[in-house]
Coordinates of C-alpha atoms and ligand atoms in Angstrom, one line a residue:
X152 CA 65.8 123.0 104.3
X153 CA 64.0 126.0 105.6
X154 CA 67.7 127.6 106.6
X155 CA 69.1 126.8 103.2
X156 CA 66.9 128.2 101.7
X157 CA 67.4 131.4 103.3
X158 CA 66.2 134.5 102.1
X159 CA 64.2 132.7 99.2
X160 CA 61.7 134.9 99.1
X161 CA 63.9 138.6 98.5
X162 CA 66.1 136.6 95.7
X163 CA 66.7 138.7 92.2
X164 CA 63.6 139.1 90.0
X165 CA 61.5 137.9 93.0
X166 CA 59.2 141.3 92.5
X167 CA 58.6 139.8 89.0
X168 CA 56.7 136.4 89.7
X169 CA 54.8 134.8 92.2
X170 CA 56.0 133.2 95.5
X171 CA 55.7 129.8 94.2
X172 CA 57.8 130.1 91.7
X173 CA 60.4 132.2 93.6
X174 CA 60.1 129.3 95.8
X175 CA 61.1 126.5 92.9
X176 CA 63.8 128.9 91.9
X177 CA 65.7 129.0 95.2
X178 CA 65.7 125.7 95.0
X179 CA 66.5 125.1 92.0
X180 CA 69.3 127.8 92.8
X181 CA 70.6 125.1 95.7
X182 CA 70.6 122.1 93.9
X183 CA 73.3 124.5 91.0
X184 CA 74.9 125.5 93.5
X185 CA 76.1 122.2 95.1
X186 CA 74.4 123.4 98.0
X187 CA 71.0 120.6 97.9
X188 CA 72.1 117.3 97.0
X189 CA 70.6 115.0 93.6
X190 CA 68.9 112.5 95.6
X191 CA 67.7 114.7 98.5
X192 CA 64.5 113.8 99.7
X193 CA 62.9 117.2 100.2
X194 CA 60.5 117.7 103.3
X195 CA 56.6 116.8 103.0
X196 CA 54.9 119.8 101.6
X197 CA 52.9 121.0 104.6
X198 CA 56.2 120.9 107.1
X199 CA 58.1 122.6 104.4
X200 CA 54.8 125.3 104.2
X201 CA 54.9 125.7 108.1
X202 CA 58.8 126.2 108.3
X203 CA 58.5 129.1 105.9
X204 CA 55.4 130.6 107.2
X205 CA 53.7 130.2 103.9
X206 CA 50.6 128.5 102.7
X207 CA 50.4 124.8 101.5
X208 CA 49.2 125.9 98.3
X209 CA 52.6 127.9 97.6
X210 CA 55.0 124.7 98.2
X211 CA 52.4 122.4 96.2
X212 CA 52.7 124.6 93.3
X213 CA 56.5 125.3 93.8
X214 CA 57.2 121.1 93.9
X215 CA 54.7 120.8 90.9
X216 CA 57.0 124.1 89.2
X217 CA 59.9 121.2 90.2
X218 CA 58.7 118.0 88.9
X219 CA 57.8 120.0 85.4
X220 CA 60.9 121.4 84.9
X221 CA 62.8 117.9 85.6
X222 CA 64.1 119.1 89.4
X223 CA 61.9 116.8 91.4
X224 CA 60.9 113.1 91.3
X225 CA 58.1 112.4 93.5
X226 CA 56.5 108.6 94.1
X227 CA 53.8 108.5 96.1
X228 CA 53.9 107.4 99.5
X229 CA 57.8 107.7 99.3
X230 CA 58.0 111.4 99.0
X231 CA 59.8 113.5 96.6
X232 CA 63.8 114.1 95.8
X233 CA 65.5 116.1 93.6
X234 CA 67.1 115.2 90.3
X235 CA 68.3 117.0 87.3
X236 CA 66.2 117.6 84.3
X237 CA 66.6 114.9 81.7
X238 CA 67.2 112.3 83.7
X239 CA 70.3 113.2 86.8
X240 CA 71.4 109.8 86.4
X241 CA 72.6 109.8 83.2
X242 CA 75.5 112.8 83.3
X243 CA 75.9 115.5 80.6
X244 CA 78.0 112.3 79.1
X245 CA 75.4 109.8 78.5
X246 CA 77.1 107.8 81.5
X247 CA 75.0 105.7 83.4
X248 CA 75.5 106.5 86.8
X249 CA 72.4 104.6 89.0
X250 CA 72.1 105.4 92.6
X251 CA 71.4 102.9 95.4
X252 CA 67.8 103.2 95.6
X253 CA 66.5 99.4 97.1
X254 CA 63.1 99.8 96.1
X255 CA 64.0 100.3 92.6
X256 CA 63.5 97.6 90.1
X257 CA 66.6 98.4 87.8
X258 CA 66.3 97.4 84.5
X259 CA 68.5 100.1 83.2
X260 CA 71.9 98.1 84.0
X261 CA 72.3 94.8 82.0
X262 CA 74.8 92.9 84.3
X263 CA 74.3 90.0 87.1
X264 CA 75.0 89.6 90.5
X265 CA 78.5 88.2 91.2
X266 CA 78.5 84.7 90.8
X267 CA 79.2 82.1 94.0
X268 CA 82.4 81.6 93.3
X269 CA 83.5 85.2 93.5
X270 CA 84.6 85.3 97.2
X271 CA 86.3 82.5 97.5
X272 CA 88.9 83.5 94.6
X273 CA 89.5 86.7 96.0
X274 CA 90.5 84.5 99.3
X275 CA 92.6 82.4 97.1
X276 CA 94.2 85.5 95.4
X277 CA 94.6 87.4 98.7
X278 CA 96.6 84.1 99.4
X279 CA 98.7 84.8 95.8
X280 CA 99.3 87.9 97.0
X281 CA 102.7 87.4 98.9
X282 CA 104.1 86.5 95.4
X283 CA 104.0 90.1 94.0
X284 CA 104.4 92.1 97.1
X285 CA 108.4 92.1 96.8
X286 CA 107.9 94.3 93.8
X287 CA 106.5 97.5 92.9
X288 CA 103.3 96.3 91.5
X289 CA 102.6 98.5 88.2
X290 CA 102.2 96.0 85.5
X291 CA 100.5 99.0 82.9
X292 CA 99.5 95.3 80.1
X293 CA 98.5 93.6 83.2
X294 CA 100.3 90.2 85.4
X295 CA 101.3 87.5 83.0
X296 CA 99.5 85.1 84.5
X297 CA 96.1 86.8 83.8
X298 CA 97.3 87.9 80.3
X299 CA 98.4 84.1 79.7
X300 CA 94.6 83.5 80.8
X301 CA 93.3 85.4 79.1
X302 CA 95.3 84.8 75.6
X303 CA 94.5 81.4 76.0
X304 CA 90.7 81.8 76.0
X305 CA 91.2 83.0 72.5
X306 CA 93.2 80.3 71.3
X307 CA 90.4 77.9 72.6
X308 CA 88.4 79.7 70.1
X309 CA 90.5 79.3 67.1
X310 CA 92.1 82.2 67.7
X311 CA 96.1 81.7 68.7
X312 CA 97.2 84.4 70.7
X313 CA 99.8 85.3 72.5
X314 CA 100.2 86.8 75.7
X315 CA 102.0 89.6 74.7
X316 CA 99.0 90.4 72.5
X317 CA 96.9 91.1 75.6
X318 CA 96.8 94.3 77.5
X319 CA 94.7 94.0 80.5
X320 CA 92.5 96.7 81.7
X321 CA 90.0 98.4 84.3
X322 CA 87.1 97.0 82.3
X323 CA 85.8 97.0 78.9
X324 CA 84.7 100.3 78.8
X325 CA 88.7 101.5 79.9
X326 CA 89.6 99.1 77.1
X327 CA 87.9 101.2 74.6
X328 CA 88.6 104.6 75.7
X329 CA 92.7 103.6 75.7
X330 CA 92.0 101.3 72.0
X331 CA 90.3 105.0 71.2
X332 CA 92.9 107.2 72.6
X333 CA 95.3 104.9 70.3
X334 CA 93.4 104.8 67.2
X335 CA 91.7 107.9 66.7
X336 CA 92.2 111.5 66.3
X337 CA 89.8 113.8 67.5
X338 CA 87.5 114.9 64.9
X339 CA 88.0 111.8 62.7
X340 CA 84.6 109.2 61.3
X341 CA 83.9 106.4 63.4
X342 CA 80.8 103.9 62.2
X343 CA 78.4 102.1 64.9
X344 CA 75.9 100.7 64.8
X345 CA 72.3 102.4 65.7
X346 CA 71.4 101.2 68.4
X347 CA 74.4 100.9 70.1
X348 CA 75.9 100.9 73.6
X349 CA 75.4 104.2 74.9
X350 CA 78.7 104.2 77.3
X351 CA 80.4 103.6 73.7
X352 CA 78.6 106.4 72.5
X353 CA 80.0 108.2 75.2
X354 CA 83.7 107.5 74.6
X355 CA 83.5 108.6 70.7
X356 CA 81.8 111.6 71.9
X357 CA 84.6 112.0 74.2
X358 CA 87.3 111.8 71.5
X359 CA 85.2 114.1 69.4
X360 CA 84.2 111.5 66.9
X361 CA 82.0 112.2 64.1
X362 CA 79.8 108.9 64.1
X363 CA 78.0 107.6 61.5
X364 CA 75.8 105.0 62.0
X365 CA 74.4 101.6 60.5
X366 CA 70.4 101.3 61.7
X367 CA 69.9 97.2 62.4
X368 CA 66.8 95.9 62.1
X369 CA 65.4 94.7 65.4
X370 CA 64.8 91.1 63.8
X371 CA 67.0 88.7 62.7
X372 CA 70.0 89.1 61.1
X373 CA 70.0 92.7 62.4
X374 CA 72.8 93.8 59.8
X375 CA 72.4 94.4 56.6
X376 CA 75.1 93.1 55.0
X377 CA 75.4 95.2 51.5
X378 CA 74.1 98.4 53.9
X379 CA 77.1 98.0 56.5
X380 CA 79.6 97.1 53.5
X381 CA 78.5 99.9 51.3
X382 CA 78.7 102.4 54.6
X383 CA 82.3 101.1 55.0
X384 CA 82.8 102.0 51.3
X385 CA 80.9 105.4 50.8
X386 CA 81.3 106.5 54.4
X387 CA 85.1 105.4 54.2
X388 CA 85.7 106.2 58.5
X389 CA 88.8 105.7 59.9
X390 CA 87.6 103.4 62.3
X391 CA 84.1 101.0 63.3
X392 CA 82.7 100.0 66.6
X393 CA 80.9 97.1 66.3
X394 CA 79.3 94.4 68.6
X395 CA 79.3 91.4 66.6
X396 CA 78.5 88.6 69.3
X397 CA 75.0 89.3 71.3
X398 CA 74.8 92.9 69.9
X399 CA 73.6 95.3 72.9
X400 CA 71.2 96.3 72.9
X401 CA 69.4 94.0 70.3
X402 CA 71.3 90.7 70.8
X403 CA 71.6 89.8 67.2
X404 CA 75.0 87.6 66.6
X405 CA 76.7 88.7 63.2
X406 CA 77.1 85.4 60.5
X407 CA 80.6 84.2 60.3
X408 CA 80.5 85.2 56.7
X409 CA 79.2 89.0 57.2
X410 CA 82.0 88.9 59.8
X411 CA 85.0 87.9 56.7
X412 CA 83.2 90.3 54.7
X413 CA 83.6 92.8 57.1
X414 CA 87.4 92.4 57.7
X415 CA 87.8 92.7 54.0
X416 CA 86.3 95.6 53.6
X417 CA 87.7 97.5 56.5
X418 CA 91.1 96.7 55.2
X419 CA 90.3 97.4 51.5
X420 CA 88.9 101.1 52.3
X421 CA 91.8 101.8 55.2
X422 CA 89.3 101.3 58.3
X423 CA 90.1 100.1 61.4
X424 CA 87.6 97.6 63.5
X425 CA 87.4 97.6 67.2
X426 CA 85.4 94.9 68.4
X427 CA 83.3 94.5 71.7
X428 CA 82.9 91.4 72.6
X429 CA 81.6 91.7 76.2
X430 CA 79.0 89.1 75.4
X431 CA 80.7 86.4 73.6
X432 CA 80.6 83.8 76.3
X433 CA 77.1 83.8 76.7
X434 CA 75.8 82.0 73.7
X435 CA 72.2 80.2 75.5
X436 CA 70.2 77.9 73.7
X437 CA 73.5 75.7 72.4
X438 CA 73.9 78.7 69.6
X439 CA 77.1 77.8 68.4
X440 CA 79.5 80.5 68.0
X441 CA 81.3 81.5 64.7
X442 CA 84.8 82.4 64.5
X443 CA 86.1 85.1 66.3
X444 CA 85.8 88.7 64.0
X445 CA 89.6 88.7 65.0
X446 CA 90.2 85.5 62.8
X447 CA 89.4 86.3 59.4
X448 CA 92.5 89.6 59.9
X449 CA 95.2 89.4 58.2
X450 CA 96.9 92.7 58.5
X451 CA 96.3 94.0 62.2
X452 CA 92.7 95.8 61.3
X453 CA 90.9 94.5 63.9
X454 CA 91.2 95.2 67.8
X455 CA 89.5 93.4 70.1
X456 CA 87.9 94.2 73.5
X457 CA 86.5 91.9 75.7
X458 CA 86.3 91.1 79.9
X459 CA 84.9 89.6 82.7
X460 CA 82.0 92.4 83.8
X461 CA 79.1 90.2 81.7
X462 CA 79.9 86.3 82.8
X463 CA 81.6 87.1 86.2
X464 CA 81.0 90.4 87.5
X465 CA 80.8 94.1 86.6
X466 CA 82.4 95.1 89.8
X467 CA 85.8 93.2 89.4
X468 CA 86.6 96.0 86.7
X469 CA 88.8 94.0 84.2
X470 CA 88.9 93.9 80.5
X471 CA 91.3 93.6 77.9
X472 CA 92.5 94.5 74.5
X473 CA 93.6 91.6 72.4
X474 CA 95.6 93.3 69.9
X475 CA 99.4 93.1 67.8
X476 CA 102.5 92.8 70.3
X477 CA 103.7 96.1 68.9
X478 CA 100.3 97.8 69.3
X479 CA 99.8 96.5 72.8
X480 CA 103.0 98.3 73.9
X481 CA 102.1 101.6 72.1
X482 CA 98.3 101.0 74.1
X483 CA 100.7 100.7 77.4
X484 CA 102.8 103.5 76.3
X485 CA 99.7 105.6 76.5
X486 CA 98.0 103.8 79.4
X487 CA 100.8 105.2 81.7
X488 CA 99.6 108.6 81.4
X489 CA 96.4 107.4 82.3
X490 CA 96.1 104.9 85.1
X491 CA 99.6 103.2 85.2
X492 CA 98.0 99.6 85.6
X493 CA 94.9 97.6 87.4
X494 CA 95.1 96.6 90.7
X495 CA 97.4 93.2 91.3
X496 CA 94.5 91.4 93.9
X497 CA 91.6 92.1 91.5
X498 CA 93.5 90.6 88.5
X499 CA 94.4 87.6 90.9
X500 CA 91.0 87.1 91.6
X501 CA 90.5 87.4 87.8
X502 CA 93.1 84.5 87.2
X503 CA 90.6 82.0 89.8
X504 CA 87.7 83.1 88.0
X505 CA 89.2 82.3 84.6
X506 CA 90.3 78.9 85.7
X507 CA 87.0 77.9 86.5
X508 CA 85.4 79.5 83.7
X509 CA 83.5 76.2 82.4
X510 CA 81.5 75.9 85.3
X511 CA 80.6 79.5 86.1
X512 CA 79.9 80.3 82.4
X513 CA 77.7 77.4 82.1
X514 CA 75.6 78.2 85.3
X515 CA 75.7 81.5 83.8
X516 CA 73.9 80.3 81.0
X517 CA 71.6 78.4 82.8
X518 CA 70.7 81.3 84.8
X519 CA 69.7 83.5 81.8
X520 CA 68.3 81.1 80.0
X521 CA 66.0 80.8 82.6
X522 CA 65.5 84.8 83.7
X523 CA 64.9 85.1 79.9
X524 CA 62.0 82.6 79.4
X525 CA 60.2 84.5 82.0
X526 CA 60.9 87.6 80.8
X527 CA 59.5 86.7 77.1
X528 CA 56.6 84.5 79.1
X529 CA 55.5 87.6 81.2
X530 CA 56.0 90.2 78.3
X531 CA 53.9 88.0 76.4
X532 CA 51.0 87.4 78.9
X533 CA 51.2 91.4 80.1
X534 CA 52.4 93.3 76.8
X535 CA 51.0 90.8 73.7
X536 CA 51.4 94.1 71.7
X537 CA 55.0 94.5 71.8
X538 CA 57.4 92.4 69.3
X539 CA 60.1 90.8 70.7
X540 CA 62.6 89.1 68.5
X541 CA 64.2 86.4 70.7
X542 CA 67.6 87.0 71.7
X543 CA 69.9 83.7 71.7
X544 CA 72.5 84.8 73.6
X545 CA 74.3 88.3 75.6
X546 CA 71.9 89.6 78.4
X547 CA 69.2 92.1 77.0
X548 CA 66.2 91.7 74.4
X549 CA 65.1 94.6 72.4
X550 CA 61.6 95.4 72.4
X551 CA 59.6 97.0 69.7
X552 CA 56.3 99.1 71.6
X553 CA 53.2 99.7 70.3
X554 CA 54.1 103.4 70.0
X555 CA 56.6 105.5 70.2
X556 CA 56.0 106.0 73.9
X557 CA 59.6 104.3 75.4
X558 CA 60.8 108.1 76.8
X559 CA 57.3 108.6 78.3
X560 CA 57.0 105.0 79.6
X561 CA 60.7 105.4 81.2
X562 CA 59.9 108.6 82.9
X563 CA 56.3 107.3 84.3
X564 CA 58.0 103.6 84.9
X565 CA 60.7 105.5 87.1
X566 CA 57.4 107.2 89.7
X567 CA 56.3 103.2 89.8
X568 CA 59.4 102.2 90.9
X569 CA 61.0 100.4 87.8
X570 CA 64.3 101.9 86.2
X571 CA 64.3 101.6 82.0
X572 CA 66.9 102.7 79.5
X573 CA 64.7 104.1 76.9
X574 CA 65.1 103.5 73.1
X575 CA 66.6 106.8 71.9
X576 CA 69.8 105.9 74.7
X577 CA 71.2 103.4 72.2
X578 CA 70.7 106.3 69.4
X579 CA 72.5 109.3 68.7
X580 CA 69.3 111.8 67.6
X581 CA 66.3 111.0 70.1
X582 CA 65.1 108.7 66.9
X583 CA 64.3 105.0 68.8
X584 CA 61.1 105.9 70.8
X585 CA 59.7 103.0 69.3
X586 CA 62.2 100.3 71.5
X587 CA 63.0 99.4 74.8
X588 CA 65.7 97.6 76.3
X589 CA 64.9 94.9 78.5
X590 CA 67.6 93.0 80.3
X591 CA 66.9 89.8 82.1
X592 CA 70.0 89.7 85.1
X593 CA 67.7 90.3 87.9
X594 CA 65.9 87.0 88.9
X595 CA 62.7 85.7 87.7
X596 CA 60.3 87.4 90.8
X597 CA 61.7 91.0 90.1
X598 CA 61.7 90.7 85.8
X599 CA 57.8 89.6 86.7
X600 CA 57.0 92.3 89.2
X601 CA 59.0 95.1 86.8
X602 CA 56.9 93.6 83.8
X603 CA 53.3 93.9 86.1
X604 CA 54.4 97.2 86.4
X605 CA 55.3 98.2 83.2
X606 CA 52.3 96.7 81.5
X607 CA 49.9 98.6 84.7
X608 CA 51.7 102.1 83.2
X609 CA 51.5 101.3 79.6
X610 CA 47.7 101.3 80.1
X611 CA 47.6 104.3 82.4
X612 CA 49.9 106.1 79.5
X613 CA 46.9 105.3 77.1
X614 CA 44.0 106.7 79.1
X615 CA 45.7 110.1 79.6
X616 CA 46.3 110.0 75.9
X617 CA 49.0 108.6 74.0
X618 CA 52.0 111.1 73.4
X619 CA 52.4 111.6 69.5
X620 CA 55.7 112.3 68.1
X621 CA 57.5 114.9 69.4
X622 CA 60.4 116.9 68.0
X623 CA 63.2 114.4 68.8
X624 CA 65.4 115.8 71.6
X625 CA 69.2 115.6 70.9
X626 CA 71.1 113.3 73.2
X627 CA 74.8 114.8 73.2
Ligands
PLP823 C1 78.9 96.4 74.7 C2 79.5 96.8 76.0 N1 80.7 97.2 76.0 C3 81.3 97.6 77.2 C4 80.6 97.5 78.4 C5 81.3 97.9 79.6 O1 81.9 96.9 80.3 P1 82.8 97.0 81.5 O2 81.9 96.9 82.7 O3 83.7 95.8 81.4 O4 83.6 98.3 81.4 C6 79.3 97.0 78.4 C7 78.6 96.9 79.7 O5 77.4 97.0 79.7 C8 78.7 96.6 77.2 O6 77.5 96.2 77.1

């Protein structure tokens, strides 16, 4: 450390201000530079003070310079490592990045574990393998077999599709950028809902979207209908990204009838819909599920992205569009410049998932079910203050806090060791201080021990005075 940082102490401007903040800027100068690592654990401050020759006092002030200006996370009796101001994990994006930090209780990512049956269908599809390997392997709408899987889990649920209507992908999230890439032109409306997926967010921001957004309310039904109609009408935006089944972040499951409504209406005013249904199979509680958004179009309105990251496993990277034949190949057309296809073994190991999806979805269920009881149970017992509407179904429930503290809790939950995405990630305008997302993947011990911990902060953020509003902070 002490030889990177060189000649800190004759940088520019260094006659100008005091040693302890030329110190913080060299090192803020490294870590701009490439030169320090995010996630470098910087040395203890009295072995850092006796490297440079300096006094103790100098580096305490420089690391406190740090952790003010957002260059330096510090938990005590782990040290401190450097970070970018705002939050390094999240890029300039909005992407959620996390590191592999073991200690950390990370409620930020809503997604389980693999399931059990995960390795042995990547044995079984290592054993498929032999099948494809006389050929060249790029497949840009995916291997028939998965797209035949795949098309029939829609026509289980009333939905006949074909597999020509199914263009597999490297996830959801690839899904939507490609069903974007296809269906909007930069600079055109798009209408989501606020809160909303922030990766989603992401995307439209990427296509230079101008989003307009429909607020849910964080009880039940969550959409207004006339509200979300009326947007479609007034608003009149080429296109809508909505979440209909298990809403993230708030859960809510749009009415059969809404969902009609909504088809109409995009198609009356010239909209498109593109619907995320990375929840859908995880109804709990026996919720039964209406009709796929996809069923009530008539005229190729809606297009429909789904895959297995929420019931299997986020690390298998496949999704899909369910979409027209012809728009499919247009989605391919443009896919090519892209990525040219998804690998052949992962969507193998995708097929053996798929085929045993009645038992894996069901433990699925159990499993959350379960986490989610003790989620509610501890919240309740720890946090009685904060309202929680109960989710039936998808993976996260959306709390509503006592204040509009959820930035400041995040940023004093992350020095105690629990990740949070914060309200105003699911918004557009720093507005949502007042909610917190809470997923319920991790098992029962950890959701209890992040809860302890969150409720121990929430009470420490009251006795050094509760942060009023501040000037909402635009989240670009
Ligand atoms: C609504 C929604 N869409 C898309 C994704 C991304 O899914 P994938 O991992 O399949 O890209 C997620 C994951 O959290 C999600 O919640």
């Amino acid at each position: 450390m002490a030889r990177l940082l060189g000649q800190w102490h004759a940088l520019p401007g260094r006659r100008r201000s005091p040693d302890y903040a030329a110190l913080a800027a060299a090192i803020r100068g490294l870590l701009a530079d490439g030169r320090l690592p995010l996630g470098a654990r910087l040395p203890a401050e009295r072995e850092l003070a006796e490297a440079l020759r300096i006094s103790r006092t100098t580096v305490t002030a420089a690391y406190r310079e740090l952790r003010d200006s957002g260059h330096l996370a510090s938990r005590r009796g782990a040290g401190s490592w450097t970070m970018l101001p705002g939050n390094h994990r999240m890029a300039g994006n909005g992407l959620w990045t996390p590191l592999d930090d073991r200690d950390m209780l990370d409620l930020g990512v809503a997604a389980l574990a693999a399931p059990p049956e995960l390795l042995p269908a990547a044995q079984a599809a290592a054993e498929d393998l032999p099948r494809y390997l006389g050929g060249a392997g790029y497949h840009p709408t995916g291997i028939s077999e998965l797209r035949e899987a795949v098309a029939r889990t829609y026509s289980d649920r009333g939905l006949p599709t074909s597999p020509e209507q199914i263009m597999v992908t490297n996830g959801t999230q690839h899904a939507l950028d490609l069903v974007l890439r296809l269906t909007h032109n930069p600079g055109g409306s798009v209408l989501v809902e606020a809160p909303s997926y922030p990766n989603a967010l992401a995307a439209l921001h990427a296509r230079r979207a101008r989003i307009a957004t429909h607020g849910l309310a964080p009880d039940e039904p969550g959409w207004d209908a006339d509200l979300l109609l009326g947007n479609l009408r007034q608003g009149r935006p080429k296109l809508a990204y909505l979440i209909p089944d298990f809403q993230n972040p708030t859960g809510h499951l749009m009415s059969a009838e809404l969902r009609e409504r909504l088809v109409a209406t995009a198609h009356a005013v010239g909209a498109d819909l593109v619907i995320d249904e990375s929840f859908v199979d995880l109804s709990l509680d026996g919720t039964v599920m209406p009709p796929p958004t996809a069923s009530f179009d008539r005229h190729s309105r809606v297009v429909t992205v789904g895959g297995m990251s929420k019931a299997y496993w986020g690390g298998l990277r496949i999704g899909w569009i369910r979409a027209s034949a012809p728009q499919v190949q247009r989605l391919a057309a443009a896919r090519v410049g892209v990525d040219m296809a998804s690998p052949v073994l992962d969507q193998l190991v995708a097929v053996h998932l798929l085929a045993q999806s009645p038992t894996i979805v069901a433990a699925r269920r159990a499993q959350l079910t379960a986490q989610r009881d003790v989620l509610l149970g501890a919240l309740a017992d720890r946090l009685p203050e904060w309202r929680v509407t109960v989710p039936h179904g998808g993976v996260t429930l959306w709390a509503e806090l006592d204040g509009p503290i959820s930035s400041a809790l995040a940023r004093a939950a992350e020095q105690a060791g629990v990740r949070l995405a914060p309200g105003p990630r699911f918004g557009l305008d720093g507005t949502l201080e007042r909610f917190l997302r809470l997923p319920f993947t991790l098992p029962v011990a950890d959701l209890v021990e992040a809860v302890d911990r969150i409720a121990a902060i929430r009470y420490d953020l009251d006795r050094v005075g509760r942060p009023g509003w501040s000037e909402p902070a635009v989240i670009a």
